[in-house]
CSV table of C-alpha atoms in Angstrom, one decimal:
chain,number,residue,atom,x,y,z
I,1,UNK,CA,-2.4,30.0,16.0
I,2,UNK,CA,-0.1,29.4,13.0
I,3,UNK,CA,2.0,27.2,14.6
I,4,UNK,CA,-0.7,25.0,16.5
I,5,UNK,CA,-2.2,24.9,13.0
I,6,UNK,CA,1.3,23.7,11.3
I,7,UNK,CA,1.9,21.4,13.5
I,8,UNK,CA,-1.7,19.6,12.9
I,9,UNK,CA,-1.4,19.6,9.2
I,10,UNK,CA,2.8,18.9,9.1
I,11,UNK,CA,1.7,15.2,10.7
I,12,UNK,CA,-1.5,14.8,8.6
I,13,UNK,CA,0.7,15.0,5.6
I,14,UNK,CA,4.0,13.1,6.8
I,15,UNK,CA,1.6,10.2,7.7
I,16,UNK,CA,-1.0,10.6,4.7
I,17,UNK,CA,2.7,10.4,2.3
I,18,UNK,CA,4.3,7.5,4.5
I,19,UNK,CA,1.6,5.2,4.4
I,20,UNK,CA,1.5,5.4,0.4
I,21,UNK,CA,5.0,5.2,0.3
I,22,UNK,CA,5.0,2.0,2.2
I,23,UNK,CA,2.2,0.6,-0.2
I,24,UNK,CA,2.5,2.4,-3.9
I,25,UNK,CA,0.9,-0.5,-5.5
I,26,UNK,CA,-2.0,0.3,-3.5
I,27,UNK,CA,-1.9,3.7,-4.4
I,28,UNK,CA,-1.8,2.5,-8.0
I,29,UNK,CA,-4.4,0.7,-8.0
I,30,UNK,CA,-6.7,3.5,-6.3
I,31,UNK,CA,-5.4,5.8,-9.4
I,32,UNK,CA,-6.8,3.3,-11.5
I,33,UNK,CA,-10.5,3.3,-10.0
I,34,UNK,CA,-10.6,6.9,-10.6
I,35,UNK,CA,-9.7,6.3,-14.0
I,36,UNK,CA,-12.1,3.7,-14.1
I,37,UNK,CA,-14.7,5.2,-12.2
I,38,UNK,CA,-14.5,8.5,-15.3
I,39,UNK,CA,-15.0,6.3,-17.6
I,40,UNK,CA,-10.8,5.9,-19.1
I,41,UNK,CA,-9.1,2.7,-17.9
I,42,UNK,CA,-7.3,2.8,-19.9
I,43,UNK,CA,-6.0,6.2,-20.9
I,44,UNK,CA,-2.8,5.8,-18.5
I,45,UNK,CA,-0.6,2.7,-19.0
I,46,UNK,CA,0.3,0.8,-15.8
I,47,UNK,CA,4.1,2.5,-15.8
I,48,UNK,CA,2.6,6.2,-15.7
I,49,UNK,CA,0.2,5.1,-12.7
I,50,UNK,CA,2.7,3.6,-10.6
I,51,UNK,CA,4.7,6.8,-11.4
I,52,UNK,CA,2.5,9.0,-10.0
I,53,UNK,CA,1.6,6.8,-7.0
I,54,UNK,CA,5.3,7.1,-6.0
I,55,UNK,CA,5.8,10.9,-6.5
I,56,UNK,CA,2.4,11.5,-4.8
I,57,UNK,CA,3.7,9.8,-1.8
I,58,UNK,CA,6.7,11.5,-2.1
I,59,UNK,CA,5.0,14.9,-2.6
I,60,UNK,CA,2.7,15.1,0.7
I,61,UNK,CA,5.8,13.1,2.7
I,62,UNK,CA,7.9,16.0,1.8
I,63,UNK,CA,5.6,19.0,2.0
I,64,UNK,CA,4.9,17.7,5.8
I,65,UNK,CA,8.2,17.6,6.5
I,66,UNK,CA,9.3,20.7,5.4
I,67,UNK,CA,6.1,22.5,6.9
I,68,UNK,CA,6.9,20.7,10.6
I,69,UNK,CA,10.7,22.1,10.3
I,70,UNK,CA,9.8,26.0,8.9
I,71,UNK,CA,11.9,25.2,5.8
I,72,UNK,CA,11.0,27.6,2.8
I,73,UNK,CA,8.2,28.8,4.8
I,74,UNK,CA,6.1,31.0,1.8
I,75,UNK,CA,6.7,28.4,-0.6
I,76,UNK,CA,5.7,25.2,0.9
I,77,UNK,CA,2.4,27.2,2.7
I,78,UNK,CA,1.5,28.0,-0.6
I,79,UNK,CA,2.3,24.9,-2.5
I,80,UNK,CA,-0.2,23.3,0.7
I,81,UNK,CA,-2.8,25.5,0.0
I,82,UNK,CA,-2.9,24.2,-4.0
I,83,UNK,CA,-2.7,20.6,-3.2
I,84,UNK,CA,-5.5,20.8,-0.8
I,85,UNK,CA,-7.3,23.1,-2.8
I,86,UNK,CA,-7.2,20.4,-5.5
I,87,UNK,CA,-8.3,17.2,-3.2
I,88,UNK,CA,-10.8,19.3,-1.6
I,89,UNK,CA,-12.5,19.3,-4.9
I,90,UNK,CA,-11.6,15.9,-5.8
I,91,UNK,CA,-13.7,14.5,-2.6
I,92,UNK,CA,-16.0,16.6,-3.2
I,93,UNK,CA,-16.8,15.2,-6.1
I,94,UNK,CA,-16.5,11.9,-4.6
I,95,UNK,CA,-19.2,12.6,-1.7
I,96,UNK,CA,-21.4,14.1,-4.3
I,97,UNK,CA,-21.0,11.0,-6.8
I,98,UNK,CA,-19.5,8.4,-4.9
I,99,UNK,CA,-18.3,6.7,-8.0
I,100,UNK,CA,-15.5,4.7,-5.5
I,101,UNK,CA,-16.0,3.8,-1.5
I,102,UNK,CA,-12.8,4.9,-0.3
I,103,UNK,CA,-10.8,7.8,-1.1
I,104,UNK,CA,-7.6,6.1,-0.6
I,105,UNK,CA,-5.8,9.7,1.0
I,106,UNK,CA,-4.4,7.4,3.7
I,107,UNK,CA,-3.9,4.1,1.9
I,108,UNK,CA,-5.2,1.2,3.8
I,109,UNK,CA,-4.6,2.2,7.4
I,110,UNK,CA,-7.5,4.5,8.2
I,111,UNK,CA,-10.5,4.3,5.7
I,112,UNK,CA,-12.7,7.2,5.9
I,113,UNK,CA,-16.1,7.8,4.4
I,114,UNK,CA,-16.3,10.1,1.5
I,115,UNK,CA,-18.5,12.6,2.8
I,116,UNK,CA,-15.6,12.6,6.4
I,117,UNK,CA,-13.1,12.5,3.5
I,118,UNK,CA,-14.4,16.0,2.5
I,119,UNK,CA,-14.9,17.7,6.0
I,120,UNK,CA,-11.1,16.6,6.6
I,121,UNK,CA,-9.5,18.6,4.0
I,122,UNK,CA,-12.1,21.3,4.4
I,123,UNK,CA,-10.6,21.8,8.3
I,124,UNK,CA,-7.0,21.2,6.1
I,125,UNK,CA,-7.5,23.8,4.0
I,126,UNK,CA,-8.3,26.1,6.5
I,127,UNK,CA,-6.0,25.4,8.8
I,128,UNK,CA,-3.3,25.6,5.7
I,129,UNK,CA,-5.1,29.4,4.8
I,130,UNK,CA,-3.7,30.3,7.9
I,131,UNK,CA,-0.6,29.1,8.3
I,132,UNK,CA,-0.2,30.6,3.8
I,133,UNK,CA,-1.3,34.0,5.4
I,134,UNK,CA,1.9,34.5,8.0
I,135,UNK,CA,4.3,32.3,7.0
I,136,UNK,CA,6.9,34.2,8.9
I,137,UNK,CA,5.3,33.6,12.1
I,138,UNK,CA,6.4,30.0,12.0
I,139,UNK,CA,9.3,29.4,14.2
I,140,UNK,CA,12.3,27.5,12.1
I,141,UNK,CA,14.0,24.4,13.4
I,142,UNK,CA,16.8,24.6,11.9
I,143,UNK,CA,19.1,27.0,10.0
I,144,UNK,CA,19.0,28.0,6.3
I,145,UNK,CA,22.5,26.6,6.0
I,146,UNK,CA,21.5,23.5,6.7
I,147,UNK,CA,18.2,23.1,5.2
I,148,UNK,CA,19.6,21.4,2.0
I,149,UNK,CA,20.5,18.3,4.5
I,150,UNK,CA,16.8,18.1,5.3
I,151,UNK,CA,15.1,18.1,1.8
I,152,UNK,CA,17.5,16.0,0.3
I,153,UNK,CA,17.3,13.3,2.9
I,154,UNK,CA,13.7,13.2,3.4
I,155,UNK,CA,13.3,13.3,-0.6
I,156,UNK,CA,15.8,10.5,-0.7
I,157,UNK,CA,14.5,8.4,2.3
I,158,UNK,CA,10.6,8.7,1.1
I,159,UNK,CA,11.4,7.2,-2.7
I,160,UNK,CA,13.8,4.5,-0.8
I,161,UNK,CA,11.1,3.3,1.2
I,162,UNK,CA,8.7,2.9,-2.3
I,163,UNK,CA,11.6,1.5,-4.2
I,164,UNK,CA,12.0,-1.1,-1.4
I,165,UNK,CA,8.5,-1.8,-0.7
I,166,UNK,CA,7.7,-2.4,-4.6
I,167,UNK,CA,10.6,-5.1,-4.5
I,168,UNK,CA,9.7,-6.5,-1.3
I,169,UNK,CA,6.2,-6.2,-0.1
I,170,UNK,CA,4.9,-3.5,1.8
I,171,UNK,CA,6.5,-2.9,5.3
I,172,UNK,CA,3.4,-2.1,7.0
I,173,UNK,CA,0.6,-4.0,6.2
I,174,UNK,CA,-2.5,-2.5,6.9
I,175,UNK,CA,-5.0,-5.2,5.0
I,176,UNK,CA,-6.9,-7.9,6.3
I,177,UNK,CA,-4.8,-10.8,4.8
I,178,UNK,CA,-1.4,-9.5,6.8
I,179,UNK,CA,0.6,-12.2,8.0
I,180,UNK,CA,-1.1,-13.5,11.4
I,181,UNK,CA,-4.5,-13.4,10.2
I,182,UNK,CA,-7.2,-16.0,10.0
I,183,UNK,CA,-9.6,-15.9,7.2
I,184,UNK,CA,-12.0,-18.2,8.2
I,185,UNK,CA,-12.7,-15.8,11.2
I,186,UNK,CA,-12.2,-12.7,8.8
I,187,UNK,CA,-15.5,-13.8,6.8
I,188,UNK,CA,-17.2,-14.6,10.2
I,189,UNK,CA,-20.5,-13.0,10.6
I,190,UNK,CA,-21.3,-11.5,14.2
I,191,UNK,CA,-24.3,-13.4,15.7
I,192,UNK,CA,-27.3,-10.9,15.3
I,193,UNK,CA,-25.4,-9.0,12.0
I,194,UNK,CA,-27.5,-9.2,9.0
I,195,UNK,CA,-25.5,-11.3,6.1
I,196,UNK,CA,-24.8,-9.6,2.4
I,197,UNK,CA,-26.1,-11.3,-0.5
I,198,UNK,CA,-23.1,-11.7,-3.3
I,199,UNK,CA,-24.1,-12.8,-6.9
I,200,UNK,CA,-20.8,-13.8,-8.5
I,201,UNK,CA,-20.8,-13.8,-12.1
I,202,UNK,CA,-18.7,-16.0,-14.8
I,203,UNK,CA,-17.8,-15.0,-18.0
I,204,UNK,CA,-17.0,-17.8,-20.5
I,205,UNK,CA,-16.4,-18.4,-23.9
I,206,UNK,CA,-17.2,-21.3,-26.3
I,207,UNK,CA,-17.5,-21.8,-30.2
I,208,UNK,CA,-16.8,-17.6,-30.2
I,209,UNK,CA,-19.6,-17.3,-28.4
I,210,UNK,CA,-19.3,-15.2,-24.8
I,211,UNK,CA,-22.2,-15.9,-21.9
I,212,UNK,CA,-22.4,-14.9,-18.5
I,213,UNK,CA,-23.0,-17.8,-15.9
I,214,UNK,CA,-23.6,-18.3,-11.8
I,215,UNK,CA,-22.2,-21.2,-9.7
I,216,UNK,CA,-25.6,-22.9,-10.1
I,217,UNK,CA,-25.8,-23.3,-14.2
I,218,UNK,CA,-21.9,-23.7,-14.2
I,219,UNK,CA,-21.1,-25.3,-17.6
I,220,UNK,CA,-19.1,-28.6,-18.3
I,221,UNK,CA,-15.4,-27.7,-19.0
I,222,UNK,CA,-15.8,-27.1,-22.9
I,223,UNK,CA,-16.2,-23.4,-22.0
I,224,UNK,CA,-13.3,-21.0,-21.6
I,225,UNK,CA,-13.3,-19.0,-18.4
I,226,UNK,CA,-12.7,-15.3,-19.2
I,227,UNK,CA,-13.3,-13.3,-16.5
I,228,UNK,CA,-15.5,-13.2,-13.4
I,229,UNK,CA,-17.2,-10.5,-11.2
I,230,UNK,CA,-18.9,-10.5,-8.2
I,231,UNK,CA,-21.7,-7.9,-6.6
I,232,UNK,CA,-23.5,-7.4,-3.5
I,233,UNK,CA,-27.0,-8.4,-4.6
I,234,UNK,CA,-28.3,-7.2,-1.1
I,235,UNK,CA,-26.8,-4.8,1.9
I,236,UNK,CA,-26.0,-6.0,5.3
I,237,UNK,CA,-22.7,-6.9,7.5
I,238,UNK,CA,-19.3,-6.8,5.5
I,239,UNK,CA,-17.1,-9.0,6.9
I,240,UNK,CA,-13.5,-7.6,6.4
I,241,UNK,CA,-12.6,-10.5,4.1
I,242,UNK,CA,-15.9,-11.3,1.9
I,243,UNK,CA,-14.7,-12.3,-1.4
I,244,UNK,CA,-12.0,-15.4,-0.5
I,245,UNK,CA,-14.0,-17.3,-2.9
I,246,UNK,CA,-10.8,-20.1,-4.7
I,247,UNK,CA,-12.5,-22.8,-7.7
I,248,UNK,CA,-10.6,-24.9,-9.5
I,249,UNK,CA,-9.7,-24.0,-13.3
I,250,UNK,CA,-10.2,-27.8,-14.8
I,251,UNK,CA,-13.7,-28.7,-13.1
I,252,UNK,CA,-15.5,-25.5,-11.3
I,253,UNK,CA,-15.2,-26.9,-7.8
I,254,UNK,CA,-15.0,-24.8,-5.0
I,255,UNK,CA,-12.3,-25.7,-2.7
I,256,UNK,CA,-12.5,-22.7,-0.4
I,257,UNK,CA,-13.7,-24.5,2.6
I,258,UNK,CA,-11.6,-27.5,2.6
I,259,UNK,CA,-8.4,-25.8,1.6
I,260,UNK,CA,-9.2,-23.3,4.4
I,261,UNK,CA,-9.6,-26.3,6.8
I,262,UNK,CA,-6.5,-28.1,5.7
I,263,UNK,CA,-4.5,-29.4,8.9
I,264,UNK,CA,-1.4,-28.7,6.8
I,265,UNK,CA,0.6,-26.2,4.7
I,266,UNK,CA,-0.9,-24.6,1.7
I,267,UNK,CA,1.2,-22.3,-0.8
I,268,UNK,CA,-0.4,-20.2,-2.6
I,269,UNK,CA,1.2,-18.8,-6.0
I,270,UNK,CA,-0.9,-15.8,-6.7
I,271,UNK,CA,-1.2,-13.7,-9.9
I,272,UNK,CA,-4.2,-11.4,-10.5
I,273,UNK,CA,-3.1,-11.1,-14.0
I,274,UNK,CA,-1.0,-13.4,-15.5
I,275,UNK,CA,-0.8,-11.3,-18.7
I,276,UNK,CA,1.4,-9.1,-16.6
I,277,UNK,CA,3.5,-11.3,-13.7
I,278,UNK,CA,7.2,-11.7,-13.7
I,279,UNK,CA,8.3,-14.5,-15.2
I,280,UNK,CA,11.9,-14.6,-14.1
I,281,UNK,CA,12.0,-16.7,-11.3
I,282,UNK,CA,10.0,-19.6,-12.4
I,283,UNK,CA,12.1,-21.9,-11.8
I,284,UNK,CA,12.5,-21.0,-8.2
I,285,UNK,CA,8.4,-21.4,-8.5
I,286,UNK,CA,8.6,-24.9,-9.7
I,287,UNK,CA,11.2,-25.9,-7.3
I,288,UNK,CA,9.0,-25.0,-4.5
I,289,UNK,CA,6.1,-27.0,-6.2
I,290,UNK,CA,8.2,-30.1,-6.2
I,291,UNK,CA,9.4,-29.4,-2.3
I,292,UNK,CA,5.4,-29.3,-1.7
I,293,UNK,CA,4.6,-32.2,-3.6
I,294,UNK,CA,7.6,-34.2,-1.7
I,295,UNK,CA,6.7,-33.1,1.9
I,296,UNK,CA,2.2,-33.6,1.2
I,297,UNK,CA,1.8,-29.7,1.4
I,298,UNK,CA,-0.8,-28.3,-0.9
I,299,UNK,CA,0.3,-25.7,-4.0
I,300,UNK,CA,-2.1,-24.1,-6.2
I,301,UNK,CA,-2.0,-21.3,-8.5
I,302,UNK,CA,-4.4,-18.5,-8.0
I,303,UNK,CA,-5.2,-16.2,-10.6
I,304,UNK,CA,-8.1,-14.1,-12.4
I,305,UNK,CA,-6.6,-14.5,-15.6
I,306,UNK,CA,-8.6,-16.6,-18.0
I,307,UNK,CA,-7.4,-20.3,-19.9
I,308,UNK,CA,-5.7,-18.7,-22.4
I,309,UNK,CA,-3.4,-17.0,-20.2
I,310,UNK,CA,-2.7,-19.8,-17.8
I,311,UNK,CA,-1.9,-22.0,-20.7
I,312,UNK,CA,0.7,-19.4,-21.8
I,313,UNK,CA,2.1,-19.5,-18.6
I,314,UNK,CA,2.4,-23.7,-18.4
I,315,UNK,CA,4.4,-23.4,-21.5
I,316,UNK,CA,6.6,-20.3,-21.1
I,317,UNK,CA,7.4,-21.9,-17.1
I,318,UNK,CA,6.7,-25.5,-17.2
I,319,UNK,CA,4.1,-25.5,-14.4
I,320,UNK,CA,2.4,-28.3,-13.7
I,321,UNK,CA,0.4,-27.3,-10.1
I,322,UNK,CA,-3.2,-26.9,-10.4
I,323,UNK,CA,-4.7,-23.4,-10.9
I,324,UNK,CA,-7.6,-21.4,-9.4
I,325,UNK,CA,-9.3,-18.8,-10.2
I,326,UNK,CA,-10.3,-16.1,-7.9
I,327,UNK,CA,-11.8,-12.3,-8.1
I,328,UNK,CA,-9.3,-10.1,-9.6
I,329,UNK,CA,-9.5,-7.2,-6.8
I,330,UNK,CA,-9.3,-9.6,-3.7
I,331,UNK,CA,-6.0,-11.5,-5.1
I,332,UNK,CA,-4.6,-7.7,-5.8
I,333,UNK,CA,-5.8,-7.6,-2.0
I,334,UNK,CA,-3.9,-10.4,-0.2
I,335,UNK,CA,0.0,-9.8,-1.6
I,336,UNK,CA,0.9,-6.8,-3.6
I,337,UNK,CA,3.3,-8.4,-6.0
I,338,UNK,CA,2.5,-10.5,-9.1
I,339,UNK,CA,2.9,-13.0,-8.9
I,340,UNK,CA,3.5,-13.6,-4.7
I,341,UNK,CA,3.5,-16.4,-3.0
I,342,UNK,CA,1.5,-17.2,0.4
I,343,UNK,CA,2.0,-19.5,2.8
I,344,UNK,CA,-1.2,-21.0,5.0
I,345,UNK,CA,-2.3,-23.5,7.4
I,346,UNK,CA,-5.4,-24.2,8.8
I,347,UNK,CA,-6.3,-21.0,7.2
I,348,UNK,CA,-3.9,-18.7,8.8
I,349,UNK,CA,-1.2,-16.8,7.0
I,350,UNK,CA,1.4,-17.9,8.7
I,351,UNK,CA,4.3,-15.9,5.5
I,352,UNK,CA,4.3,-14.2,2.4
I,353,UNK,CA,6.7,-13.3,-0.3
I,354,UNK,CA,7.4,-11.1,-3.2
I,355,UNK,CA,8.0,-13.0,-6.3
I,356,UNK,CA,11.9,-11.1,-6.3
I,357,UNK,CA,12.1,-13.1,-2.4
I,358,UNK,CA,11.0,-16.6,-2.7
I,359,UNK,CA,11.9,-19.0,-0.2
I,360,UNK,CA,15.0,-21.5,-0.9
I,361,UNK,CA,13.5,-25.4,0.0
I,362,UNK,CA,14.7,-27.8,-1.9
I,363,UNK,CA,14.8,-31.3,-1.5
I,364,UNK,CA,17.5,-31.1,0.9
I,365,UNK,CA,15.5,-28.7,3.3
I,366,UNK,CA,13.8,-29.7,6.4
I,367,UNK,CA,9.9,-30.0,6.8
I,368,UNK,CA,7.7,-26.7,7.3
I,369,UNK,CA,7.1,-28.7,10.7
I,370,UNK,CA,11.1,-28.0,11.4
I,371,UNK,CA,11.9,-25.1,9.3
I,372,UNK,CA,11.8,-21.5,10.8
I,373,UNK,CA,9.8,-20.9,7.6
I,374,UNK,CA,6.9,-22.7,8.9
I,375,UNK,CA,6.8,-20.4,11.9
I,376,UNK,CA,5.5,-16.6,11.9
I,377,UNK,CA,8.2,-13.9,11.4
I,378,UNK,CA,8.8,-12.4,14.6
I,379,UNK,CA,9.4,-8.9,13.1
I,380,UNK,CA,6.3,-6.8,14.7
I,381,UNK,CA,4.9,-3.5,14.6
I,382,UNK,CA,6.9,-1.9,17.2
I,383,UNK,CA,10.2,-2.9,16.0
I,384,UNK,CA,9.7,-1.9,12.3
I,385,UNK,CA,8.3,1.5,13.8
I,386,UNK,CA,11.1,1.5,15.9
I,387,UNK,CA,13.8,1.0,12.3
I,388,UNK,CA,11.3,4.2,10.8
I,389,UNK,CA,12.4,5.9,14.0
I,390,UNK,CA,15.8,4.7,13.6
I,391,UNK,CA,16.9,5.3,10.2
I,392,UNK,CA,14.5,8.8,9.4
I,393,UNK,CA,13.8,10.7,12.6
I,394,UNK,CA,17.0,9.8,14.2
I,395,UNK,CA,19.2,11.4,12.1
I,396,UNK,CA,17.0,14.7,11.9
I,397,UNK,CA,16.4,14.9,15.4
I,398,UNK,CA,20.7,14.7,15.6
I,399,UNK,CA,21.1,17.3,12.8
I,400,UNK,CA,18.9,19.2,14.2
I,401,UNK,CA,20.5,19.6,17.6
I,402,UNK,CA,23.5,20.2,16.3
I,403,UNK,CA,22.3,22.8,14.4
I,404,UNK,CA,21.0,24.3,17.3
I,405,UNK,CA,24.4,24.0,19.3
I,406,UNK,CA,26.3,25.3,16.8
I,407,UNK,CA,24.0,28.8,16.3
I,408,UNK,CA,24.3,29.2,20.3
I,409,UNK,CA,28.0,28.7,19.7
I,410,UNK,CA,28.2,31.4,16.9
I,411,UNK,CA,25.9,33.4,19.6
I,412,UNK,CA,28.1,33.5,22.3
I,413,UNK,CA,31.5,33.9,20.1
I,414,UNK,CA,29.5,37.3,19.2
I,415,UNK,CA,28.5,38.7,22.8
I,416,UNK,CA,25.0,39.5,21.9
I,417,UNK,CA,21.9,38.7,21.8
I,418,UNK,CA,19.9,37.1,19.1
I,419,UNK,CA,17.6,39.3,17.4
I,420,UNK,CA,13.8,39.0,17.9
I,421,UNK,CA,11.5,37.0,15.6
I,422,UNK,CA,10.9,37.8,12.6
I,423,UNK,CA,6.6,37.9,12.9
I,424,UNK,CA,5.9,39.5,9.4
I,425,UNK,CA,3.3,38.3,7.0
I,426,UNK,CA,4.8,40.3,4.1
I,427,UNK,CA,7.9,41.4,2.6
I,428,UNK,CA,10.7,39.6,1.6
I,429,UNK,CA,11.5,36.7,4.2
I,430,UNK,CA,14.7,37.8,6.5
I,431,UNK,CA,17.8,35.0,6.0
I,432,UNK,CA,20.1,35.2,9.5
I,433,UNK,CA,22.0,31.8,9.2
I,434,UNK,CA,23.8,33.1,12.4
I,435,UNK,CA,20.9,33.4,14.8
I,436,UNK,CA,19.1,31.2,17.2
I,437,UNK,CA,15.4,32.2,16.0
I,438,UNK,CA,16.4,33.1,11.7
I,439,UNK,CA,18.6,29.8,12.7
């Protein structure tokens, strides 16, 4: 029973931690809607979030680890116990309150209700009461001598992967803008399905004075867009992208449709804030605007920020392509990296890179038409799975059988027989580095 029980929650936890790890900006940002949702956006600054986004990741990736190898086996059942006693309680005050939709516990690639959130770690926690009340019962994998190898690595390999994915972009991307998808068909409707009713909302600014305005009493372009926000006015079918709503900065107009319909390439240079995106490599930005410009390929800016903070922008890089302005939480949606550039045609994502990746096209480079660039990556699923494989359970697996080979080796060197299990709840854990069971 304890080691049917391990060996449900060891996976829940190495997947729950991997799939954060791969996407810590997303974890971030789900930090900040509980902030949000108590009341204190503030009362963490954006370092501090992303900080614990990492180490949470790293946390549950590790404690699933060790739990599926037997390492430090009254330690890490315990520590379980506490960090599901915690997020039991957390979700429980989420399906009670519901102050945000989605827990987040496995990032992107599974969402789960609030109220399934909570029966999840309830049958968690009790599996993990189990395994915390006879730890000794779980068989080790490998020997005390060698556990050191494991921690390390798997402590090493998890902060890797987030150190990697926040310079890149995530390796696994679980959202409904991943490269390959097609948002005109992602905001379809299914015939029958009752459509939502949005109500978005402008905030702008004029003489010191702030209103709030919809797309049908949009001003003339003496007022100073400052934010915008956009509610579901009335229930009904959610397509999986809803809010890919894109209108011009200098006149209001709403270019959604035809830049969606748009034969051609489209880049898309997206910042949710531009208060906050990395400057550095604007002239790598501007560069790609004039490849655009030579070749007939659209290039807009997309941000939420307001005038101000575009303006600031055109000065600090010398941008002259048009900007947009979009809802905050669906630009954070399509890249995770500010800003991030996105490459479309005829409303497909066909690439998209993290402001430290940009492509090299210069005037000297071929058309989109001609350039691999133009085409789909061919990286899929399988094969980065297979690299996870490659580079993290690979080597453990190997360790691991050597491990093994060498305590039959010492076993047979002795002439005897290893000594039975150790089964006890209690008492102070046995330590055999020798043996093929205390390993």
């Amino acid at each position: 029973m304890v080691n049917v029980c391990r060996f449900i929650v060891a996976p829940v936890f190495i997947f729950s931690g991997f799939v954060k790890a791969v996407d810590p900006l997303g974890t971030q940002y789900k930090i900040q809607d509980y902030l949000e949702a108590l009341g204190h956006p503030e009362l963490l600054p954006d370092w501090v979030t992303l900080g614990m986004s990492v180490l949470l990741s790293a946390l549950e990736f590790l404690l699933g680890v060790l739990l599926l190898f037997a390492i430090h086996r009254r330690l890490v059942s315990k520590a379980i116990v506490a960090f599901l006693v915690v997020m039991t309680a957390i979700t429980l005050w989420l399906a009670l309150a519901n102050p945000v939709s989605d827990c987040g516990c496995f990032g992107d690639a599974v969402h789960l209700s609030n109220w399934q959130t909570f029966g999840k770690n309830v049958a968690l926690l009790v599996m993990a009461v189990v395994i915390a009340r006879w730890p000794l019962k779980m068989l080790r994998f490998i020997s005390k001598t060698n556990q050191w190898i494991v921690i390390n690595y798997t402590l090493l390999f998890t902060l890797a992967v987030s150190v990697w994915c926040l310079y890149t972009l995530p390796l696994f991307d679980f959202r409904p803008y991943h490269v390959g998808a097609d948002i005109r068909k992602g905001m379809e409707v299914p015939v029958g399905e009752k459509e939502p009713q949005y109500e978005t909302t402008f905030i702008l600014e004029k003489n010191g004075e702030r209103k709030e305005f919809t797309l049908d009493n949009y001003p003339d372009s003496t007022w100073t867009f400052i934010d915008s926000k956009t509610v579901m006015t009335e229930e009904g079918y959610v397509p999986p992208i809803h809010d890919f709503v894109l209108e011009l900065t200098d006149t209001g107009e709403d270019i959604t449709d035809s830049l969606l319909a748009a034969p051609g390439y489209t880049f898309l240079l997206i910042s949710p804030s531009l208060e906050h995106a990395d400057d550095s490599h604007f002239g790598s930005m501007d560069q790609l605007y004039e490849y655009a410009k030579d070749h007939g390929y659209g290039f807009y800016g997309v941000t939420a920020s307001g005038d101000d903070a575009i303006g600031r922008w055109r000065d600090l890089t010398g941008a002259e392509y048009p900007f947009c302005h979009a809802d905050h939480t669906m630009l954070k949606t399509v890249i995770r990296s500010n800003p991030g550039l996105v490459l479309i045609k005829e409303g497909v994502i066909i690439r998209k890179w993290s402001h430290n990746q940009l492509p090299e096209l210069s005037e000297a480079s071929p058309a989109l038409e001609e350039h691999e660039l133009g085409r789909m990556p061919e990286d899929s699923v399988p094969r980065k799975i297979g690299t996870i494989l490659l580079w993290f359970a690979l080597p453990l697996f190997l360790l691991t059988l050597a491990d093994r080979l060498w305590a039959w080796t010492r076993w047979v060197k002795k002439g005897s027989l290893p000594p039975a299990p150790s089964q006890g709840g209690g008492g102070q854990e046995k330590g055999d580095t020798d043996t093929i069971e205390n390993g």
